[in-house]
Coordinates of C-alpha atoms in Angstrom, one line a residue:
Chain U
M1 CA -32.2 90.2 2.2
T2 CA -33.1 87.8 5.0
A3 CA -30.3 85.6 6.0
N4 CA -32.3 82.4 5.5
E5 CA -33.2 83.2 1.8
V6 CA -31.4 80.6 -0.3
A7 CA -33.6 80.4 -3.5
Y8 CA -32.9 82.9 -6.8
N9 CA -34.0 86.4 -6.2
G10 CA -34.8 88.4 -9.3
K11 CA -34.9 91.8 -7.2
V12 CA -31.5 91.2 -5.8
E13 CA -29.6 89.5 -8.4
G14 CA -31.2 92.0 -11.2
D15 CA -32.7 89.1 -13.2
V16 CA -29.1 87.7 -14.2
I17 CA -28.1 84.3 -13.5
V18 CA -24.2 83.6 -13.6
T19 CA -23.2 79.9 -14.4
K20 CA -21.3 77.7 -16.7
A21 CA -22.5 76.9 -20.4
D22 CA -21.7 73.4 -20.0
A23 CA -24.1 73.3 -16.7
V24 CA -26.9 74.8 -18.5
I25 CA -26.8 73.1 -21.6
N26 CA -26.0 69.6 -20.2
W27 CA -29.1 70.5 -17.7
I28 CA -31.2 71.0 -20.5
R29 CA -30.2 68.1 -22.7
K30 CA -30.2 65.2 -19.8
H31 CA -34.0 66.4 -18.9
S32 CA -35.3 66.0 -22.5
V33 CA -33.3 63.1 -23.6
W34 CA -35.6 61.7 -26.6
P35 CA -35.1 58.1 -27.3
M36 CA -35.4 56.1 -30.6
P37 CA -36.5 52.8 -29.9
M38 CA -34.6 50.3 -32.0
G39 CA -36.6 47.4 -31.0
L40 CA -35.5 44.2 -32.4
A41 CA -36.4 41.4 -30.2
C42 CA -38.3 40.5 -27.0
C43 CA -36.2 43.4 -25.1
A44 CA -38.7 45.9 -27.1
I45 CA -41.6 44.5 -25.2
E46 CA -39.9 45.4 -21.7
L47 CA -39.0 48.7 -23.4
M48 CA -42.6 49.4 -24.4
A49 CA -43.7 48.4 -20.4
S50 CA -40.9 51.0 -19.3
A51 CA -42.8 53.6 -21.4
A52 CA -46.4 52.7 -20.3
S53 CA -47.9 53.7 -16.9
R54 CA -46.8 51.2 -14.5
Y55 CA -43.2 52.3 -14.9
D56 CA -43.7 55.4 -16.5
I57 CA -40.1 56.6 -18.3
S58 CA -41.9 60.1 -18.6
R59 CA -40.8 60.7 -14.7
F60 CA -37.4 61.3 -15.9
G61 CA -38.3 63.2 -19.1
M62 CA -37.7 60.8 -21.7
E63 CA -41.1 59.6 -22.5
V64 CA -41.1 61.3 -26.0
M65 CA -40.0 58.4 -28.4
R66 CA -39.1 59.1 -31.8
F67 CA -39.6 56.8 -34.3
S68 CA -37.7 59.2 -36.8
P69 CA -33.9 59.0 -36.3
R70 CA -33.7 63.1 -37.0
Q71 CA -35.6 64.0 -33.8
S72 CA -34.2 61.7 -31.4
D73 CA -30.8 61.8 -29.4
C74 CA -30.5 58.4 -27.7
M75 CA -30.7 55.0 -29.8
I76 CA -32.1 52.3 -27.3
V77 CA -31.2 49.2 -28.9
A78 CA -33.1 46.9 -27.7
G79 CA -32.7 43.2 -29.0
T80 CA -30.5 40.9 -31.1
V81 CA -28.6 42.5 -33.8
T82 CA -28.1 40.3 -36.5
Y83 CA -25.3 41.1 -39.2
K84 CA -28.2 41.7 -41.7
M85 CA -29.8 44.1 -39.4
A86 CA -26.1 45.8 -38.4
E87 CA -26.3 48.0 -41.4
V88 CA -29.5 49.4 -41.1
V89 CA -28.6 50.1 -37.1
R90 CA -25.5 52.1 -38.1
R91 CA -27.4 54.0 -41.0
I92 CA -30.0 54.7 -38.4
Y93 CA -27.4 55.9 -36.0
D94 CA -25.7 58.1 -38.5
Q95 CA -28.8 59.7 -39.3
M96 CA -29.4 61.0 -35.9
G97 CA -28.6 64.4 -34.9
D98 CA -25.4 65.2 -32.7
P99 CA -25.2 65.1 -30.0
K100 CA -26.3 61.5 -29.5
W101 CA -26.0 58.7 -27.4
V102 CA -26.8 54.7 -27.7
V103 CA -27.9 52.6 -24.6
A104 CA -27.4 48.9 -25.5
M105 CA -30.3 47.1 -23.7
G106 CA -30.2 43.4 -22.6
A107 CA -27.6 40.6 -23.2
C108 CA -27.9 40.4 -26.9
A109 CA -27.2 44.0 -27.8
S110 CA -24.5 44.1 -25.3
T111 CA -22.5 40.9 -26.5
G112 CA -24.7 38.8 -28.5
G113 CA -26.0 36.8 -25.7
M114 CA -27.1 33.4 -26.0
Y115 CA -26.5 33.6 -29.6
R116 CA -23.1 32.5 -30.3
S117 CA -23.9 31.8 -34.0
Y118 CA -22.9 32.7 -37.6
A119 CA -25.6 35.0 -38.0
V120 CA -25.8 37.6 -34.8
M121 CA -23.4 40.3 -34.2
Q122 CA -21.4 39.9 -30.9
G123 CA -22.4 43.0 -29.4
V124 CA -23.6 46.1 -31.2
D125 CA -20.7 48.2 -30.0
T126 CA -18.7 46.5 -33.0
I127 CA -20.6 49.2 -35.0
V128 CA -22.1 52.0 -32.9
P129 CA -20.4 53.5 -29.8
V130 CA -22.2 52.4 -26.9
D131 CA -22.6 54.7 -23.6
V132 CA -24.6 52.4 -21.1
Y133 CA -25.0 48.6 -21.4
V134 CA -28.1 47.0 -19.2
S135 CA -27.4 43.4 -18.3
G136 CA -30.5 40.9 -18.1
C137 CA -32.3 38.9 -20.5
P138 CA -34.6 40.8 -20.8
P139 CA -33.7 43.5 -18.4
R140 CA -36.7 44.6 -16.5
P141 CA -37.9 48.0 -16.7
E142 CA -36.3 49.2 -13.6
A143 CA -33.1 48.4 -14.9
L144 CA -33.6 50.3 -18.2
L145 CA -34.8 53.3 -15.9
D146 CA -31.6 52.9 -14.1
A147 CA -29.6 52.7 -17.2
M148 CA -31.4 55.9 -18.6
M149 CA -30.7 57.7 -15.2
K150 CA -27.0 56.6 -15.4
L151 CA -27.0 57.9 -19.0
Q152 CA -28.7 61.2 -17.5
D153 CA -25.7 61.4 -15.2
K154 CA -23.2 60.9 -18.0
I155 CA -24.7 63.8 -20.2
G156 CA -24.4 65.7 -17.1
R157 CA -20.7 65.2 -16.7
E158 CA -19.5 65.5 -20.1
S159 CA -18.3 68.5 -22.0
S160 CA -21.6 70.0 -24.1
V161 CA -19.3 70.4 -27.3
K162 CA -16.9 67.4 -27.0
N163 CA -19.7 64.8 -28.0
L164 CA -20.4 66.0 -31.5
S165 CA -19.2 63.3 -33.7
G166 CA -17.6 65.9 -36.2
V167 CA -15.4 67.2 -33.1
K168 CA -14.5 63.6 -32.0
E169 CA -13.3 62.7 -35.6
A170 CA -11.3 65.8 -35.6
A171 CA -9.9 65.0 -32.4
V172 CA -8.8 61.6 -33.4
A173 CA -7.4 63.2 -36.7
S174 CA -5.2 65.6 -35.0
Chain C
M1 CA -56.3 8.0 -40.5
I2 CA -54.6 6.4 -44.0
D3 CA -55.7 3.1 -44.6
L4 CA -53.6 0.5 -46.2
D5 CA -56.0 0.5 -49.5
F6 CA -55.1 4.2 -50.1
T7 CA -51.2 3.1 -49.7
E8 CA -51.5 0.2 -51.9
S9 CA -53.3 2.0 -54.6
L10 CA -50.9 4.8 -54.9
L11 CA -47.8 2.4 -54.8
K12 CA -49.6 0.8 -57.7
H13 CA -50.3 4.0 -59.4
F14 CA -46.7 5.4 -58.9
T15 CA -44.3 2.4 -59.3
H16 CA -41.3 4.3 -58.9
V17 CA -42.4 5.5 -55.3
T18 CA -41.4 3.3 -52.6
K19 CA -42.6 3.1 -48.8
R20 CA -40.2 3.8 -46.0
H21 CA -41.0 2.8 -42.2
H22 CA -41.4 5.8 -39.8
D23 CA -43.5 5.3 -36.5
D24 CA -45.2 8.7 -36.6
C25 CA -46.7 8.9 -40.5
L26 CA -46.9 7.3 -43.5
T27 CA -43.5 8.3 -45.5
L28 CA -43.0 7.8 -49.2
D29 CA -39.6 8.0 -50.9
C30 CA -40.1 9.7 -54.4
G31 CA -37.3 10.4 -57.0
E32 CA -36.9 14.1 -58.0
S33 CA -38.4 13.2 -61.5
D34 CA -41.7 11.9 -60.3
V35 CA -42.2 14.7 -57.3
N36 CA -44.3 17.2 -59.3
K37 CA -46.6 14.6 -60.8
L38 CA -46.9 12.9 -57.0
F39 CA -47.8 16.0 -55.5
L40 CA -50.5 17.3 -58.0
H41 CA -52.1 13.6 -57.8
L42 CA -51.9 14.1 -53.8
R43 CA -53.4 17.6 -54.0
D44 CA -56.1 17.1 -56.7
E45 CA -57.0 13.1 -56.2
E46 CA -56.2 12.4 -52.9
T47 CA -57.2 15.5 -51.0
F48 CA -53.8 16.2 -49.4
D49 CA -54.1 20.0 -50.2
L50 CA -52.0 21.5 -47.4
L51 CA -48.5 21.9 -47.5
V52 CA -47.2 21.9 -43.8
D53 CA -43.5 22.0 -44.2
L54 CA -40.8 21.5 -46.8
T55 CA -37.0 21.4 -45.6
A56 CA -34.0 19.6 -46.6
I57 CA -31.5 17.4 -44.6
D58 CA -27.7 17.2 -44.8
H59 CA -26.7 13.7 -44.5
G60 CA -23.1 14.7 -44.1
E61 CA -20.4 14.8 -46.3
T62 CA -19.3 11.1 -46.7
A63 CA -23.0 10.1 -47.1
E64 CA -23.6 8.5 -50.8
F65 CA -26.4 10.9 -51.3
R66 CA -25.7 13.9 -49.3
F67 CA -28.9 16.0 -49.6
S68 CA -32.6 15.3 -49.5
V69 CA -36.0 17.2 -49.6
V70 CA -38.6 16.4 -47.0
S71 CA -42.2 17.7 -47.6
H72 CA -45.1 17.1 -45.2
L73 CA -48.5 17.0 -46.5
Y74 CA -51.9 17.0 -44.7
S75 CA -55.4 15.9 -45.7
R76 CA -58.5 17.3 -43.9
I77 CA -60.2 14.5 -45.2
H78 CA -57.9 11.5 -44.0
R79 CA -56.9 13.8 -40.9
D80 CA -53.5 12.6 -41.2
Y81 CA -50.2 13.9 -42.1
L82 CA -48.1 12.2 -45.2
R83 CA -44.5 12.8 -45.6
I84 CA -42.5 12.8 -48.9
H85 CA -38.9 12.3 -48.9
S86 CA -36.7 12.8 -52.0
I87 CA -33.0 12.3 -52.6
C88 CA -31.1 15.0 -54.3
E89 CA -29.0 12.9 -56.9
D90 CA -26.1 15.5 -57.3
N91 CA -24.1 16.1 -54.2
E92 CA -22.0 18.7 -55.2
S93 CA -24.8 21.5 -56.6
P94 CA -28.1 19.7 -55.6
K95 CA -31.2 20.7 -57.7
F96 CA -34.7 19.9 -57.0
P97 CA -38.1 20.6 -59.0
S98 CA -39.7 23.3 -57.2
V99 CA -43.4 22.6 -56.1
S100 CA -44.3 26.1 -55.6
S101 CA -46.4 26.0 -58.8
I102 CA -48.5 23.2 -57.1
F103 CA -48.3 24.7 -53.6
P104 CA -47.7 28.3 -53.3
A105 CA -46.9 27.9 -49.7
A106 CA -43.9 26.3 -50.8
N107 CA -42.3 29.5 -52.4
W108 CA -40.7 30.8 -49.0
H109 CA -39.8 27.0 -47.7
E110 CA -37.8 26.6 -50.6
R111 CA -35.9 29.9 -50.5
E112 CA -35.1 28.8 -47.0
A113 CA -34.0 25.5 -47.9
F114 CA -31.8 27.3 -50.7
D115 CA -30.6 29.7 -48.1
M116 CA -29.5 27.0 -45.9
F117 CA -28.6 24.2 -47.7
G118 CA -27.9 25.5 -51.1
I119 CA -30.3 23.3 -53.0
H120 CA -31.3 25.0 -56.3
F121 CA -35.0 24.6 -56.8
S122 CA -35.5 24.6 -60.6
D123 CA -38.5 26.6 -62.1
H124 CA -38.8 28.7 -58.7
P125 CA -40.3 32.0 -59.5
N126 CA -38.0 34.1 -56.8
L127 CA -35.1 31.8 -55.8
K128 CA -33.0 34.0 -53.6
R129 CA -31.6 33.7 -50.0
I130 CA -34.4 34.8 -47.4
L131 CA -32.8 34.8 -44.0
M132 CA -29.1 35.6 -44.8
W133 CA -28.1 38.6 -47.2
D134 CA -27.9 37.9 -51.0
E135 CA -23.9 38.3 -51.0
Y136 CA -23.1 35.5 -48.3
P137 CA -21.1 33.0 -49.7
Y138 CA -22.0 30.0 -47.4
Y139 CA -24.8 27.8 -46.8
P140 CA -25.1 27.6 -42.7
L141 CA -27.0 24.4 -42.1
R142 CA -24.6 22.1 -44.0
K143 CA -22.7 19.7 -42.0
D144 CA -19.1 21.3 -42.9
F145 CA -20.3 24.8 -41.6
P146 CA -19.0 25.7 -38.2
L147 CA -22.1 27.0 -36.1
A148 CA -19.6 29.9 -35.0
G149 CA -19.7 31.1 -38.4
I150 CA -16.7 32.1 -40.8
E151 CA -15.0 35.3 -41.5
T152 CA -17.0 37.1 -44.2
P153 CA -17.4 41.0 -45.0
L154 CA -20.2 43.0 -43.8
P155 CA -23.0 43.2 -46.3
A156 CA -22.6 47.1 -46.6
A157 CA -18.9 48.2 -47.4
D158 CA -19.6 51.6 -46.7
V159 CA -20.6 50.6 -43.0
A160 CA -17.9 48.1 -42.8
E161 CA -15.3 51.0 -43.9
V162 CA -16.4 53.2 -41.4
T163 CA -16.6 50.8 -38.5
N164 CA -14.1 48.3 -39.5
A165 CA -16.5 45.6 -38.7
S166 CA -16.9 42.3 -40.4
V167 CA -18.8 39.2 -39.8
D168 CA -16.5 37.3 -37.2
P169 CA -16.6 33.7 -35.9
A170 CA -18.7 33.7 -32.7
P171 CA -16.8 33.2 -29.3
M172 CA -17.9 29.9 -28.0
M173 CA -17.3 30.6 -24.2
G174 CA -20.6 29.9 -22.4
G175 CA -22.1 28.2 -25.6
P176 CA -23.4 26.9 -27.8
F177 CA -26.7 26.4 -26.3
V178 CA -27.7 22.9 -27.0
A179 CA -30.5 20.4 -26.0
S180 CA -29.8 16.8 -25.1
S181 CA -32.5 14.4 -26.5
D182 CA -32.5 12.2 -23.6
G183 CA -34.0 12.6 -20.1
T184 CA -37.1 14.3 -18.7
M185 CA -38.0 17.3 -20.7
S186 CA -36.7 19.8 -17.6
E187 CA -33.3 18.2 -18.0
S188 CA -33.4 18.0 -21.8
E189 CA -34.0 21.8 -22.2
P190 CA -31.4 23.8 -23.7
R191 CA -28.1 24.4 -21.6
A192 CA -24.8 25.9 -22.0
K193 CA -22.1 23.8 -23.2
D194 CA -19.1 25.6 -22.5
E195 CA -16.6 25.1 -25.3
S196 CA -14.3 27.8 -24.4
W197 CA -10.7 26.7 -23.5
T198 CA -8.0 27.8 -20.7
E199 CA -5.1 26.8 -18.9
E200 CA -7.1 24.3 -17.1
S201 CA -9.5 22.7 -19.6
E202 CA -8.4 21.6 -22.9
K203 CA -9.5 22.9 -26.3
P204 CA -12.4 20.4 -27.2
S205 CA -11.7 18.7 -30.6

């Protein structure tokens, strides 16, 4: 074995890698985040722009936008959540398989934005747990990409079994 | 353009209809009982066959007649608009005859007026809320309804139970966004009128 060899060498290690389960599981998870575009208003246009060729969200392994909650990991709430729509957002969140994450994209999804009104929910975190908030009205695609990379960091740091909602609820109950 | 002859002959034909002075277009006052007849006549005899808008006005709780319904018609022959203003006689539970059988376009407009002002359109084929959810107890565009809203349960009881969320009055910090009607257009754009209050600034009454 030469001293300057730093990469994995199958002959020396005997085809075995020693690591932590969390490290591997999180590494897999964070590089294949399948987003579910919850496009409710103009932010959805910026969301589409970040998926298109100029900004190209697939550079970070998240281009597989799924319109079925069963197949997605991360709900991007892009737009104004009205009280009438809140029920739908929560039901779709419930239909997503664990583990799952939520990104509140833009001022409206984060806080209600400029809609201080009887019809608009003042932040989607009232009904679903939000992992990353993105500021802007609407945020530029770069801001969304930055948020998604922050989400990747967060996925990389968490314990791979603790983010299951069943575990969370059990932990709260005990 | 609508000429004087047209107005005079129409007023002769409908003796209960009166003219109202507005600078932009011809405006007629018409009681709720004559509305259907007037609309039919305007559509079939006078070529006003396009219903542009139908909405309602809340004149305030102290007004003698609180609610009125306003419709705009357009004629492609006259190339002009015609406004019909009708007072609802009942202030408590305002009623109005539906014109959706004459102009199908009125269907959703009337549902919106019902949703926002609580005006019941009689003989409407499907009078239910169009914007707010069905169980919502208030009429948000009435003058006595606060912009921030009133606390109400969420439309879905099971979601409300899990999330412990309800429809809450919106905070007015940094808001509401209102447009002033005077000044240049760039000055009168909607701006944040900060109605929050702190130790320094007093609560607006």
